[in-house]
XYZ file of C-alpha atoms in Angstrom:
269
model
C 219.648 111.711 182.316
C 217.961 113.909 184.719
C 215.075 111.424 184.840
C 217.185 108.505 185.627
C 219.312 110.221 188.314
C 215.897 110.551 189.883
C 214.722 106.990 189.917
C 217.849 106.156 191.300
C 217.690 108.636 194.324
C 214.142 107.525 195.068
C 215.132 103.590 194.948
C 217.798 104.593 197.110
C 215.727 106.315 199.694
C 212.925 103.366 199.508
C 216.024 100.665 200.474
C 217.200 102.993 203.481
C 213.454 103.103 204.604
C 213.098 99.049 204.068
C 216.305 98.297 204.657
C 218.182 97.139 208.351
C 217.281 94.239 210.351
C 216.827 95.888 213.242
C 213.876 97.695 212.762
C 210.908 96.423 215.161
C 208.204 94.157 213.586
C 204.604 95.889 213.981
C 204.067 93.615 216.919
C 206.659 93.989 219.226
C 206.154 95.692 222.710
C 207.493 99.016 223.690
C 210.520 99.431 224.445
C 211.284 98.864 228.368
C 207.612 96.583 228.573
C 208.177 93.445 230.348
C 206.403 89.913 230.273
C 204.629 89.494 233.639
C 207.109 87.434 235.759
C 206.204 83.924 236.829
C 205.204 83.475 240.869
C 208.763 82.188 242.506
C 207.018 79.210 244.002
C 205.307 78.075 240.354
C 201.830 78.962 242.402
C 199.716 81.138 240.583
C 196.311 81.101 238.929
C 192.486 79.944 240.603
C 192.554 77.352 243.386
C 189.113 75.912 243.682
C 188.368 74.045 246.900
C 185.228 72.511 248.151
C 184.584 72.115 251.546
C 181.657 70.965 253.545
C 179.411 73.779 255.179
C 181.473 72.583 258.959
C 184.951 73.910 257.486
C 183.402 77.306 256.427
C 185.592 79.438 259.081
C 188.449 76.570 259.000
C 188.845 76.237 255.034
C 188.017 80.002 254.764
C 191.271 81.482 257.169
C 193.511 78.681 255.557
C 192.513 80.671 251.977
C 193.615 83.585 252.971
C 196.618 82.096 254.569
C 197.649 80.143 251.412
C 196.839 83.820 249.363
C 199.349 85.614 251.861
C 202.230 82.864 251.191
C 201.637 82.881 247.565
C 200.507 86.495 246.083
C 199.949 85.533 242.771
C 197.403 82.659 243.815
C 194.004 83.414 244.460
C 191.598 80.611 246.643
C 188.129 80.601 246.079
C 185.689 78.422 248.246
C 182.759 76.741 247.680
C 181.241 75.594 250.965
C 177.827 72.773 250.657
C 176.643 69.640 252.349
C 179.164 66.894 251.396
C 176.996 64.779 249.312
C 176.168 68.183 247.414
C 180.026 68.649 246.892
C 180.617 65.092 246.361
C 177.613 64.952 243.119
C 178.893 68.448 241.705
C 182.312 66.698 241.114
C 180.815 64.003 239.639
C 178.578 66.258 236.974
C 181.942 68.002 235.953
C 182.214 70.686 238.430
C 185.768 72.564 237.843
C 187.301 72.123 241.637
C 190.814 71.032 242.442
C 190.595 69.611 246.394
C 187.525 68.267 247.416
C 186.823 68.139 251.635
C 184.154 66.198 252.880
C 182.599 65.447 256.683
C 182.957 61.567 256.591
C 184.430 58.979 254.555
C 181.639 57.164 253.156
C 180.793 60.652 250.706
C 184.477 60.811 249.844
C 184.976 57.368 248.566
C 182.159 57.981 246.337
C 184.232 60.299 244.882
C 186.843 57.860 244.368
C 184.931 55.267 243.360
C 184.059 57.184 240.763
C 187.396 57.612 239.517
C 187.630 60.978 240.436
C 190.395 61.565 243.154
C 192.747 59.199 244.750
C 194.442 58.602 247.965
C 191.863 60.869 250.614
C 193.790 62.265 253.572
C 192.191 61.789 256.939
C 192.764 65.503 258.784
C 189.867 66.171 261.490
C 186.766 64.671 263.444
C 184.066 65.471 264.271
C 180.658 64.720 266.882
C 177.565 65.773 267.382
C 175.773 67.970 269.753
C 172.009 69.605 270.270
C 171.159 72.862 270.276
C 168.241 74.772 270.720
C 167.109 78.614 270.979
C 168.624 80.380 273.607
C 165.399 80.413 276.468
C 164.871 76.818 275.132
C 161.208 76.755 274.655
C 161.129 72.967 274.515
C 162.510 72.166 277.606
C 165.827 70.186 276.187
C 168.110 68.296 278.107
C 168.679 65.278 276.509
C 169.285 63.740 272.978
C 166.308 61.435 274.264
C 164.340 64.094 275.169
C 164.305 65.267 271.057
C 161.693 62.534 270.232
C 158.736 64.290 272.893
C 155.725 64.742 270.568
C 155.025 68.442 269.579
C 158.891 69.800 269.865
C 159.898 71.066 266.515
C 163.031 69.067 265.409
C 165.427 69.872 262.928
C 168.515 67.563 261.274
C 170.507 67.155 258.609
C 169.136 64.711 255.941
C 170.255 60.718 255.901
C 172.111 61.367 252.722
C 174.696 63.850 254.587
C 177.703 63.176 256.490
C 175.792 64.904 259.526
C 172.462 63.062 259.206
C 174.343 59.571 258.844
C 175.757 60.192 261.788
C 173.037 61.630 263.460
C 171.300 57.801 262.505
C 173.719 56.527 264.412
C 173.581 58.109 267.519
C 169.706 57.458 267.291
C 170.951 53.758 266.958
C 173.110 54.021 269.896
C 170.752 55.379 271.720
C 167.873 53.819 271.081
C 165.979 57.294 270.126
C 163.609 57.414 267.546
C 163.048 60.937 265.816
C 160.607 62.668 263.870
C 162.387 65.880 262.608
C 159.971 68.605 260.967
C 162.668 69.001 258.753
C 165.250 67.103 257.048
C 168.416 70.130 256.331
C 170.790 69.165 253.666
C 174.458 70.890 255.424
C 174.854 71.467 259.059
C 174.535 74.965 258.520
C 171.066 75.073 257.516
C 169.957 73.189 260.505
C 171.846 75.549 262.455
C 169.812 78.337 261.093
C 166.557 76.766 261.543
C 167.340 77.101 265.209
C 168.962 80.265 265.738
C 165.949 81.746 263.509
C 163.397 80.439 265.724
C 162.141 77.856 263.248
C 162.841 75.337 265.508
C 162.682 73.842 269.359
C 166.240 72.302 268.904
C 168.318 70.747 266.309
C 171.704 68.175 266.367
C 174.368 70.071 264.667
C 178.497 69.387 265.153
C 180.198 70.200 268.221
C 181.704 72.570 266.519
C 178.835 74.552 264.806
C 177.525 74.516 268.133
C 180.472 75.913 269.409
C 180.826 78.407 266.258
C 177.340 79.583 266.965
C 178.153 81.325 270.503
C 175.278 82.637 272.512
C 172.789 82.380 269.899
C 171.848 78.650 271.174
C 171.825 76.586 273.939
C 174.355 73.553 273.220
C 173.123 70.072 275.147
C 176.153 67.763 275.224
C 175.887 64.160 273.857
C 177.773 61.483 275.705
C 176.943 58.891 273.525
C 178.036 61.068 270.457
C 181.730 59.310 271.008
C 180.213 56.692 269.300
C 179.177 58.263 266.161
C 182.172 60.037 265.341
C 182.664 61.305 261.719
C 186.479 61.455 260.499
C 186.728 64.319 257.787
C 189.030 63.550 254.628
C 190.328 65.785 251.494
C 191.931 65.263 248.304
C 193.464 66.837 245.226
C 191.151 65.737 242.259
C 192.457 63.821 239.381
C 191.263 66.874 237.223
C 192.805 69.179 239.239
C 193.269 72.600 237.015
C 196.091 73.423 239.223
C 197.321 70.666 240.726
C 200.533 71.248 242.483
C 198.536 74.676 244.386
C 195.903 71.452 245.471
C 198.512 69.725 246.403
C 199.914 72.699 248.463
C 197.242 73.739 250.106
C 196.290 69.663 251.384
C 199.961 69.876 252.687
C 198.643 73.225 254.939
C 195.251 71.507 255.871
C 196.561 68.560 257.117
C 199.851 70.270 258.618
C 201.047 72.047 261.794
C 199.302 75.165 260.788
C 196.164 73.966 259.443
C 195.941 71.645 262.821
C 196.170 74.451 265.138
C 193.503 75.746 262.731
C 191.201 73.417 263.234
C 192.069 72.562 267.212
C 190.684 76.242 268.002
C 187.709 75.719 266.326
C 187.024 72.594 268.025
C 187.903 69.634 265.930
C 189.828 66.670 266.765
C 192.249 65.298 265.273
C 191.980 62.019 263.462
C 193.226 58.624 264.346
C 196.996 58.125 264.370
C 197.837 61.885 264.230
């Protein structure tokens, strides 16, 4: 009897211990933890944006503007020649806007299937520079094909070499760079390293640059004048943070943006 009373007491204690569904599976959080809240605006996550190397400082403050707006977003750049940009996308390169310095580079893009529906939001012209005491004696675009002056540009295949073919065109100039630069920014650097007599950069590199060159205005640059475009890509990881961040490039605030830093503004805007 005394036996059995016993197996009954301990069954009884092993059912309270078992028993209740209340009790907390070994899984569940702490009391009082919380899931991490979702951002208000549905923006969160990596924004990837390539830009060409002439919307470094543009693309760059716009970042950190589009991080202010939406905390729980972060932006991070990627700044190249366009064409560079243009064949990363096209080897499977995880970006979500793509922004190029000329048309021709972005249709590839969309040619390829890749984005749709490029936004024209800037222009863009061209302008020489050389070292600050000019040791070549620039004063002219024409004056960049004298034999023996060290001439830097950006290669044919880039938005800022194409156009620099054109202006050659225009102006019936031949050139015979010593170097062919594949962004903007590297022929920029050339010059303002000393590696160079003078070099045809944007107006607005030139302008970027300060007093570390000499900028010799084109007139004839008018007529070589590169309209920049961007677009979300059609394998956009986060697509509606592409999406907002086009809307504050090619808006009010991304306009003023790009007016103090010397672009124009495209056709029809």
């Amino acid at each position: 009897m005394r036996t059995a009373a016993g197996v009954v007491a301990v069954a009884a204690l092993l059912l309270a211990a078992c028993g209740g569904g209340d009790a907390a599976p070994p899984d569940t959080a702490p009391a009082g933890a919380t899931a991490p809240a979702p951002a208000a605006d549905g923006l969160d996550g990596t924004l990837t944006v390539f830009a060409a190397a002439s919307l470094t400082e543009v693309v760059g403050e716009l970042a950190t503007v589009m991080e202010q707006e939406h905390p729980r977003l972060t932006v991070r750049t990627s700044f190249a020649g366009s064409s560079d940009l243009a064949a990363q996308v096209e080897q499977g390169a995880p970006a979500d806007v793509l922004a190029t310095a000329d048309e021709r580079t972005m249709q590839r893009v969309v040619d390829a299937g890749l984005a749709a529906d490029p936004v024209p939001f800037a222009t863009n012209t061209l302008a020489v520079v050389t070292p600050p005491d000019d040791p070549g004696g620039v004063a002219s675009f024409a004056d960049l094909a004298r034999s023996g002056l060290a001439v830097v540009v950006c290669a044919p295949q880039v938005p800022c070499g194409a156009a620099t073919e054109r202006l050659e065109q225009l102006t019936g100039t031949t050139l015979t760079p010593v170097s062919e630069a594949g962004s903007v920014t590297d022929v920029l650097g050339a010059v303002t390293s000393g590696q160079a007599d003078a070099g045809v950069v944007y107006a607005t590199d030139a302008r970027r640059a300060g007093d570390a060159v000499r900028t010799v205005a084109v007139p004839a640059a008018d007529g070589a004048v590169n309209t920049y475009p961007v677009a979300v890509l059609d394998d956009a990881a986060e697509p509606a943070a592409a999406r907002a961040f086009v809307d504050l490039l090619t808006g009010p605030e991304g306009r003023e943006v790009l007016a103090q830093a010397g672009f124009g503004a495209p056709d029809g805007s």
